[in-house]
Amino acid sequence: MTENNYPVVCYGEILWDMLPGEVLPGGAPMNVAYHCRKLGVNPALITKVGHDEDGKRLIQIMERQGISTDFFQMDFALDTGLVKATIGLNNEVSYDILKPVAWDNIIWDDAFEDLVKQADYFVFGSLASRSGQSRDTLYRLLETARYKVLDINLRAPHYTQAIVEHLLTGVHLLKLNLAELELITGWFSGHQDERDRIRGLQDRCQIPHILVTRGGDGALFCTEGTIYEHPGHRVELVDTIGSGDAFLAGMITRLFRGAPPAEALAFASSMGAFVASRAGPCPEYEIGEITI
């Protein structure tokens, strides 16, 4: 086997977030890749942009950040992804995710197989499964991946129960927020307590590791039946865009380096809080700025 140059491979959307007053690069897989790179673990990103200025600018930005674009595809018919984001009460963000766009049309490439097979973590979400073409490519990659990380990221109306249940099959690490936990477990159980919901989901889907973010109230990490809790950090909130993606990147990079669960959760919580205290999903920073 050749040397693994990309311990983390992210799959799915890359796009422009059209925020009030500014337009920023976005998409959960891209955000996770960005933070993994900042934290010293080299990522690859499988995605697709349009043959347009928006796509060219995203490629240039990724290259400037040192993120490989070797596995980017270009679509000559569909435009680069756009999301219209609205910030409401308590800085919560709602999204209008345009469709169809280039990342809905990710086509299988044989180069993906070795890339994903050699990765320590294959990170994907539910949004990239909203269209048949990108979903088919994802399903094929999931057959190859040896460690699957599902960042569920449910955005109505871009998912169905059947597809979500399929994506949960064979996952090693699941990350979701409290609302998503309640929604998914509501499909099959009457549990009210969040810890019971986590264990019920873990047992039903045979998922070894589950992460649940609770906004300003911290996070839970259930690993092999033991639940660790972090109370979160109090920060001056700017926006929540991408804070969950930074949290996941913090978790992955610490687990990759062999950190124990409580330490990994503490660092991930610091990452999420730090990004929530900055504007946008991918602020500039140095790793020394993240304090546990």
mmCIF file of C-alpha atoms in Angstrom:
data_model
loop_
_atom_site.group_PDB
_atom_site.id
_atom_site.type_symbol
_atom_site.label_atom_id
_atom_site.label_comp_id
_atom_site.label_asym_id
_atom_site.label_seq_id
_atom_site.Cartn_x
_atom_site.Cartn_y
_atom_site.Cartn_z
ATOM 1 C CA MET A 1 0.000 0.000 0.000
ATOM 2 C CA THR A 2 1.257 3.471 -0.843
ATOM 3 C CA GLU A 3 1.845 6.076 1.819
ATOM 4 C CA ASN A 4 -1.360 7.641 3.130
ATOM 5 C CA ASN A 5 -1.060 11.316 2.228
ATOM 6 C CA TYR A 6 -4.632 12.111 3.258
ATOM 7 C CA PRO A 7 -5.653 10.675 6.640
ATOM 8 C CA VAL A 8 -8.999 12.518 6.364
ATOM 9 C CA VAL A 9 -11.161 12.472 3.236
ATOM 10 C CA CYS A 10 -14.284 14.662 3.140
ATOM 11 C CA TYR A 11 -17.069 14.168 0.614
ATOM 12 C CA GLY A 12 -19.817 16.455 -0.571
ATOM 13 C CA GLU A 13 -20.757 20.075 -0.949
ATOM 14 C CA ILE A 14 -18.586 23.111 -1.521
ATOM 15 C CA LEU A 15 -20.416 26.368 -2.081
ATOM 16 C CA TRP A 16 -20.756 30.066 -1.415
ATOM 17 C CA ASP A 17 -22.664 31.132 1.697
ATOM 18 C CA MET A 18 -24.520 34.335 0.850
ATOM 19 C CA LEU A 19 -24.722 35.987 4.264
ATOM 20 C CA PRO A 20 -26.162 39.369 5.144
ATOM 21 C CA GLY A 21 -23.432 41.774 4.088
ATOM 22 C CA GLU A 22 -20.883 39.241 2.812
ATOM 23 C CA VAL A 23 -20.344 36.105 0.766
ATOM 24 C CA LEU A 24 -18.061 33.374 2.179
ATOM 25 C CA PRO A 25 -16.864 29.916 1.058
ATOM 26 C CA GLY A 26 -18.839 27.182 2.810
ATOM 27 C CA GLY A 27 -20.199 23.665 2.875
ATOM 28 C CA ALA A 28 -19.745 21.312 5.831
ATOM 29 C CA PRO A 29 -17.203 18.978 4.129
ATOM 30 C CA MET A 30 -15.091 21.954 3.062
ATOM 31 C CA ASN A 31 -15.276 23.469 6.550
ATOM 32 C CA VAL A 32 -14.146 20.203 8.163
ATOM 33 C CA ALA A 33 -11.282 19.937 5.661
ATOM 34 C CA TYR A 34 -10.238 23.532 6.363
ATOM 35 C CA HIS A 35 -10.028 22.997 10.120
ATOM 36 C CA CYS A 36 -8.287 19.628 9.811
ATOM 37 C CA ARG A 37 -5.654 21.351 7.710
ATOM 38 C CA LYS A 38 -5.277 24.181 10.253
ATOM 39 C CA LEU A 39 -4.899 21.553 13.006
ATOM 40 C CA GLY A 40 -2.119 19.747 11.156
ATOM 41 C CA VAL A 41 -3.922 16.726 9.677
ATOM 42 C CA ASN A 42 -3.882 16.722 5.878
ATOM 43 C CA PRO A 43 -7.340 16.392 4.259
ATOM 44 C CA ALA A 44 -8.573 15.615 0.768
ATOM 45 C CA LEU A 45 -11.920 16.907 -0.455
ATOM 46 C CA ILE A 46 -14.075 15.143 -3.053
ATOM 47 C CA THR A 47 -16.495 17.693 -4.500
ATOM 48 C CA LYS A 48 -17.612 19.456 -7.664
ATOM 49 C CA VAL A 49 -17.783 23.075 -8.795
ATOM 50 C CA GLY A 50 -19.228 24.707 -11.874
ATOM 51 C CA HIS A 51 -17.242 25.996 -14.841
ATOM 52 C CA ASP A 52 -17.793 29.559 -13.656
ATOM 53 C CA GLU A 53 -16.100 32.329 -11.736
ATOM 54 C CA ASP A 54 -17.577 31.130 -8.439
ATOM 55 C CA GLY A 55 -15.999 27.709 -8.966
ATOM 56 C CA LYS A 56 -12.641 29.092 -10.021
ATOM 57 C CA ARG A 57 -12.514 31.314 -6.935
ATOM 58 C CA LEU A 58 -13.258 28.371 -4.626
ATOM 59 C CA ILE A 59 -10.432 26.379 -6.220
ATOM 60 C CA GLN A 60 -8.036 29.296 -5.771
ATOM 61 C CA ILE A 61 -9.035 29.741 -2.124
ATOM 62 C CA MET A 62 -8.542 26.039 -1.371
ATOM 63 C CA GLU A 63 -5.129 26.079 -3.009
ATOM 64 C CA ARG A 64 -4.097 29.119 -0.972
ATOM 65 C CA GLN A 65 -5.136 27.264 2.186
ATOM 66 C CA GLY A 66 -3.039 24.242 1.217
ATOM 67 C CA ILE A 67 -6.076 21.996 0.680
ATOM 68 C CA SER A 68 -5.671 19.634 -2.256
ATOM 69 C CA THR A 69 -8.000 20.204 -5.217
ATOM 70 C CA ASP A 70 -6.824 17.030 -6.966
ATOM 71 C CA PHE A 71 -10.219 15.404 -6.360
ATOM 72 C CA PHE A 72 -12.375 18.356 -7.394
ATOM 73 C CA GLN A 73 -14.555 17.854 -10.450
ATOM 74 C CA MET A 74 -15.856 20.578 -12.762
ATOM 75 C CA ASP A 75 -19.375 20.651 -14.179
ATOM 76 C CA PHE A 76 -19.991 22.349 -17.515
ATOM 77 C CA ALA A 77 -23.769 22.356 -17.171
ATOM 78 C CA LEU A 78 -24.502 23.100 -13.499
ATOM 79 C CA ASP A 79 -23.419 26.177 -11.551
ATOM 80 C CA THR A 80 -21.277 26.232 -8.417
ATOM 81 C CA GLY A 81 -23.353 25.812 -5.266
ATOM 82 C CA LEU A 82 -24.949 28.788 -3.546
ATOM 83 C CA VAL A 83 -26.696 29.027 -0.186
ATOM 84 C CA LYS A 84 -28.715 32.012 0.968
ATOM 85 C CA ALA A 85 -28.234 32.232 4.719
ATOM 86 C CA THR A 86 -30.425 34.256 7.072
ATOM 87 C CA ILE A 87 -29.407 34.963 10.663
ATOM 88 C CA GLY A 88 -32.382 35.117 13.019
ATOM 89 C CA LEU A 89 -33.047 35.295 16.751
ATOM 90 C CA ASN A 90 -30.217 34.127 19.043
ATOM 91 C CA ASN A 91 -27.889 34.185 16.002
ATOM 92 C CA GLU A 92 -29.453 30.987 14.669
ATOM 93 C CA VAL A 93 -28.962 30.530 10.936
ATOM 94 C CA SER A 94 -31.504 29.301 8.383
ATOM 95 C CA TYR A 95 -30.463 28.210 4.892
ATOM 96 C CA ASP A 96 -31.963 28.233 1.405
ATOM 97 C CA ILE A 97 -29.768 25.670 -0.376
ATOM 98 C CA LEU A 98 -30.129 26.069 -4.139
ATOM 99 C CA LYS A 99 -30.667 22.979 -6.303
ATOM 100 C CA PRO A 100 -29.519 21.544 -8.652
ATOM 101 C CA VAL A 101 -25.890 22.670 -8.528
ATOM 102 C CA ALA A 102 -22.508 21.172 -9.394
ATOM 103 C CA TRP A 103 -21.998 19.204 -6.155
ATOM 104 C CA ASP A 104 -25.273 17.357 -6.838
ATOM 105 C CA ASN A 105 -23.479 15.729 -9.780
ATOM 106 C CA ILE A 106 -20.309 14.141 -8.330
ATOM 107 C CA ILE A 107 -19.381 11.285 -10.665
ATOM 108 C CA TRP A 108 -17.421 8.181 -9.702
ATOM 109 C CA ASP A 109 -13.701 8.332 -10.441
ATOM 110 C CA ASP A 110 -11.520 5.264 -9.980
ATOM 111 C CA ALA A 111 -8.957 7.477 -8.233
ATOM 112 C CA PHE A 112 -11.428 7.827 -5.346
ATOM 113 C CA GLU A 113 -11.168 4.164 -4.398
ATOM 114 C CA ASP A 114 -7.564 4.071 -3.176
ATOM 115 C CA LEU A 115 -7.902 7.551 -1.681
ATOM 116 C CA VAL A 116 -10.822 6.533 0.526
ATOM 117 C CA LYS A 117 -9.568 3.011 1.223
ATOM 118 C CA GLN A 118 -6.339 4.402 2.684
ATOM 119 C CA ALA A 119 -7.949 7.185 4.741
ATOM 120 C CA ASP A 120 -8.190 6.914 8.508
ATOM 121 C CA TYR A 121 -11.473 8.858 8.422
ATOM 122 C CA PHE A 122 -14.029 9.245 5.630
ATOM 123 C CA VAL A 123 -16.302 12.187 6.495
ATOM 124 C CA PHE A 124 -19.677 12.673 4.805
ATOM 125 C CA GLY A 125 -23.095 14.172 5.468
ATOM 126 C CA SER A 126 -26.695 13.719 4.458
ATOM 127 C CA LEU A 127 -26.890 16.797 2.224
ATOM 128 C CA ALA A 128 -24.724 15.293 -0.524
ATOM 129 C CA SER A 129 -27.213 12.432 -0.798
ATOM 130 C CA ARG A 130 -30.109 14.673 -1.879
ATOM 131 C CA SER A 131 -29.507 13.946 -5.589
ATOM 132 C CA GLY A 132 -29.256 10.540 -7.230
ATOM 133 C CA GLN A 133 -25.854 11.013 -8.884
ATOM 134 C CA SER A 134 -23.888 12.232 -5.854
ATOM 135 C CA ARG A 135 -25.763 9.720 -3.680
ATOM 136 C CA ASP A 136 -24.760 6.817 -5.937
ATOM 137 C CA THR A 137 -21.117 7.919 -5.791
ATOM 138 C CA LEU A 138 -21.330 8.250 -1.998
ATOM 139 C CA TYR A 139 -22.826 4.785 -1.571
ATOM 140 C CA ARG A 140 -20.000 3.327 -3.630
ATOM 141 C CA LEU A 141 -17.424 5.140 -1.496
ATOM 142 C CA LEU A 142 -19.058 3.871 1.678
ATOM 143 C CA GLU A 143 -18.429 0.324 0.490
ATOM 144 C CA THR A 144 -14.714 1.202 0.334
ATOM 145 C CA ALA A 145 -14.230 3.355 3.448
ATOM 146 C CA ARG A 146 -12.794 1.595 6.477
ATOM 147 C CA TYR A 147 -13.823 4.230 9.064
ATOM 148 C CA LYS A 148 -16.985 6.212 8.336
ATOM 149 C CA VAL A 149 -17.765 9.529 10.010
ATOM 150 C CA LEU A 150 -21.317 10.787 9.431
ATOM 151 C CA ASP A 151 -21.938 14.457 10.162
ATOM 152 C CA ILE A 152 -25.681 14.130 9.691
ATOM 153 C CA ASN A 153 -26.511 17.824 9.010
ATOM 154 C CA LEU A 154 -30.254 17.457 8.348
ATOM 155 C CA ARG A 155 -31.598 20.339 6.276
ATOM 156 C CA ALA A 156 -35.271 20.113 5.325
ATOM 157 C CA PRO A 157 -36.402 19.335 2.656
ATOM 158 C CA HIS A 158 -33.100 17.792 1.520
ATOM 159 C CA TYR A 159 -33.407 14.379 3.185
ATOM 160 C CA THR A 160 -35.757 11.452 3.647
ATOM 161 C CA GLN A 161 -36.056 9.017 6.527
ATOM 162 C CA ALA A 162 -35.172 6.100 4.250
ATOM 163 C CA ILE A 163 -31.937 7.698 3.036
ATOM 164 C CA VAL A 164 -30.889 8.778 6.542
ATOM 165 C CA GLU A 165 -31.459 5.258 7.862
ATOM 166 C CA HIS A 166 -29.349 3.885 5.007
ATOM 167 C CA LEU A 167 -26.539 6.362 5.756
ATOM 168 C CA LEU A 168 -26.519 5.327 9.418
ATOM 169 C CA THR A 169 -25.744 1.727 8.447
ATOM 170 C CA GLY A 170 -22.141 0.808 9.182
ATOM 171 C CA VAL A 171 -21.151 4.220 10.569
ATOM 172 C CA HIS A 172 -18.302 4.242 13.109
ATOM 173 C CA LEU A 173 -18.633 7.831 14.357
ATOM 174 C CA LEU A 174 -21.884 9.802 14.172
ATOM 175 C CA LYS A 175 -22.083 13.518 14.935
ATOM 176 C CA LEU A 176 -25.430 15.247 15.284
ATOM 177 C CA ASN A 177 -27.058 18.015 17.266
ATOM 178 C CA LEU A 178 -29.727 17.617 19.923
ATOM 179 C CA ALA A 179 -32.612 18.455 17.560
ATOM 180 C CA GLU A 180 -31.375 15.867 15.052
ATOM 181 C CA LEU A 181 -31.016 13.277 17.817
ATOM 182 C CA GLU A 182 -34.605 13.895 18.892
ATOM 183 C CA LEU A 183 -35.894 13.750 15.309
ATOM 184 C CA ILE A 184 -34.121 10.498 14.371
ATOM 185 C CA THR A 185 -34.841 8.640 17.606
ATOM 186 C CA GLY A 186 -38.449 9.787 17.351
ATOM 187 C CA TRP A 187 -38.765 7.502 14.325
ATOM 188 C CA PHE A 188 -38.334 4.377 16.416
ATOM 189 C CA SER A 189 -38.505 5.101 20.154
ATOM 190 C CA GLY A 190 -40.401 6.980 22.809
ATOM 191 C CA HIS A 191 -37.277 7.952 24.767
ATOM 192 C CA GLN A 192 -37.298 11.458 26.245
ATOM 193 C CA ASP A 193 -33.960 11.522 28.084
ATOM 194 C CA GLU A 194 -31.093 12.471 25.760
ATOM 195 C CA ARG A 195 -28.793 9.798 27.173
ATOM 196 C CA ASP A 196 -31.442 7.138 26.616
ATOM 197 C CA ARG A 197 -31.897 8.432 23.075
ATOM 198 C CA ILE A 198 -28.160 8.159 22.416
ATOM 199 C CA ARG A 199 -27.955 4.616 23.758
ATOM 200 C CA GLY A 200 -31.107 3.624 21.876
ATOM 201 C CA LEU A 201 -29.671 4.930 18.608
ATOM 202 C CA GLN A 202 -26.323 3.303 19.333
ATOM 203 C CA ASP A 203 -27.947 -0.068 19.985
ATOM 204 C CA ARG A 204 -30.371 0.084 17.065
ATOM 205 C CA CYS A 205 -27.801 1.114 14.446
ATOM 206 C CA GLN A 206 -24.710 -0.486 16.017
ATOM 207 C CA ILE A 207 -22.767 2.795 16.004
ATOM 208 C CA PRO A 208 -19.688 2.578 18.279
ATOM 209 C CA HIS A 209 -19.202 6.339 18.762
ATOM 210 C CA ILE A 210 -21.846 9.092 18.893
ATOM 211 C CA LEU A 211 -21.228 12.821 19.361
ATOM 212 C CA VAL A 212 -24.112 15.120 20.285
ATOM 213 C CA THR A 213 -23.642 18.889 20.259
ATOM 214 C CA ARG A 214 -25.928 21.019 22.436
ATOM 215 C CA GLY A 215 -25.019 24.548 21.369
ATOM 216 C CA GLY A 216 -24.055 26.663 24.370
ATOM 217 C CA ASP A 217 -24.793 23.746 26.702
ATOM 218 C CA GLY A 218 -21.793 21.691 25.597
ATOM 219 C CA ALA A 219 -21.624 18.230 24.109
ATOM 220 C CA LEU A 220 -21.853 14.515 24.838
ATOM 221 C CA PHE A 221 -19.629 11.747 23.504
ATOM 222 C CA CYS A 222 -20.835 8.176 23.827
ATOM 223 C CA THR A 223 -18.066 5.745 23.020
ATOM 224 C CA GLU A 224 -18.493 2.007 23.459
ATOM 225 C CA GLY A 225 -21.299 2.564 25.975
ATOM 226 C CA THR A 226 -19.577 5.186 28.163
ATOM 227 C CA ILE A 227 -20.901 8.745 27.963
ATOM 228 C CA TYR A 228 -18.517 11.686 28.439
ATOM 229 C CA GLU A 229 -19.877 15.192 28.876
ATOM 230 C CA HIS A 230 -18.382 18.650 28.377
ATOM 231 C CA PRO A 231 -20.274 21.710 29.653
ATOM 232 C CA GLY A 232 -19.150 23.953 26.803
ATOM 233 C CA HIS A 233 -17.529 27.372 26.907
ATOM 234 C CA ARG A 234 -19.120 30.755 27.408
ATOM 235 C CA VAL A 235 -18.028 33.024 24.556
ATOM 236 C CA GLU A 236 -19.301 36.211 22.970
ATOM 237 C CA LEU A 237 -21.289 34.709 20.127
ATOM 238 C CA VAL A 238 -20.796 36.172 16.650
ATOM 239 C CA ASP A 239 -22.503 33.448 14.621
ATOM 240 C CA THR A 240 -22.895 29.671 14.744
ATOM 241 C CA ILE A 241 -21.999 29.090 11.081
ATOM 242 C CA GLY A 242 -19.507 26.242 10.841
ATOM 243 C CA SER A 243 -19.001 25.861 14.595
ATOM 244 C CA GLY A 244 -20.228 22.249 14.455
ATOM 245 C CA ASP A 245 -17.824 21.534 11.600
ATOM 246 C CA ALA A 246 -14.929 22.974 13.600
ATOM 247 C CA PHE A 247 -16.047 20.847 16.558
ATOM 248 C CA LEU A 248 -15.942 17.702 14.409
ATOM 249 C CA ALA A 249 -12.529 18.563 12.965
ATOM 250 C CA GLY A 250 -11.210 19.093 16.478
ATOM 251 C CA MET A 251 -12.554 15.703 17.528
ATOM 252 C CA ILE A 252 -11.175 13.850 14.520
ATOM 253 C CA THR A 253 -7.702 15.350 14.737
ATOM 254 C CA ARG A 254 -7.412 14.581 18.447
ATOM 255 C CA LEU A 255 -8.661 11.003 18.032
ATOM 256 C CA PHE A 256 -6.255 10.587 15.103
ATOM 257 C CA ARG A 257 -3.399 11.452 17.448
ATOM 258 C CA GLY A 258 -4.599 8.976 20.059
ATOM 259 C CA ALA A 259 -6.116 11.353 22.606
ATOM 260 C CA PRO A 260 -8.429 9.763 25.206
ATOM 261 C CA PRO A 261 -12.155 10.485 24.759
ATOM 262 C CA ALA A 262 -12.501 13.182 27.443
ATOM 263 C CA GLU A 263 -9.481 15.091 26.135
ATOM 264 C CA ALA A 264 -10.683 14.868 22.529
ATOM 265 C CA LEU A 265 -14.137 16.113 23.550
ATOM 266 C CA ALA A 266 -12.666 19.033 25.488
ATOM 267 C CA PHE A 267 -10.567 20.138 22.528
ATOM 268 C CA ALA A 268 -13.482 19.733 20.106
ATOM 269 C CA SER A 269 -15.643 21.869 22.391
ATOM 270 C CA SER A 270 -12.966 24.557 22.430
ATOM 271 C CA MET A 271 -12.820 24.508 18.631
ATOM 272 C CA GLY A 272 -16.579 24.884 18.302
ATOM 273 C CA ALA A 273 -16.714 27.736 20.786
ATOM 274 C CA PHE A 274 -13.769 29.515 19.184
ATOM 275 C CA VAL A 275 -15.352 29.485 15.711
ATOM 276 C CA ALA A 276 -18.711 30.625 17.143
ATOM 277 C CA SER A 277 -16.860 33.658 18.552
ATOM 278 C CA ARG A 278 -15.572 34.586 15.071
ATOM 279 C CA ALA A 279 -17.370 35.590 11.887
ATOM 280 C CA GLY A 280 -17.972 32.848 9.327
ATOM 281 C CA PRO A 281 -17.122 29.143 9.292
ATOM 282 C CA CYS A 282 -13.403 29.360 8.442
ATOM 283 C CA PRO A 283 -11.681 32.237 10.260
ATOM 284 C CA GLU A 284 -7.931 32.637 10.161
ATOM 285 C CA TYR A 285 -6.240 31.422 13.347
ATOM 286 C CA GLU A 286 -3.238 29.612 14.762
ATOM 287 C CA ILE A 287 -3.609 26.385 16.731
ATOM 288 C CA GLY A 288 -2.146 28.095 19.797
ATOM 289 C CA GLU A 289 -5.261 30.283 19.990
ATOM 290 C CA ILE A 290 -7.401 27.252 20.866
ATOM 291 C CA THR A 291 -7.398 26.846 24.628
ATOM 292 C CA ILE A 292 -9.014 23.927 26.425
#
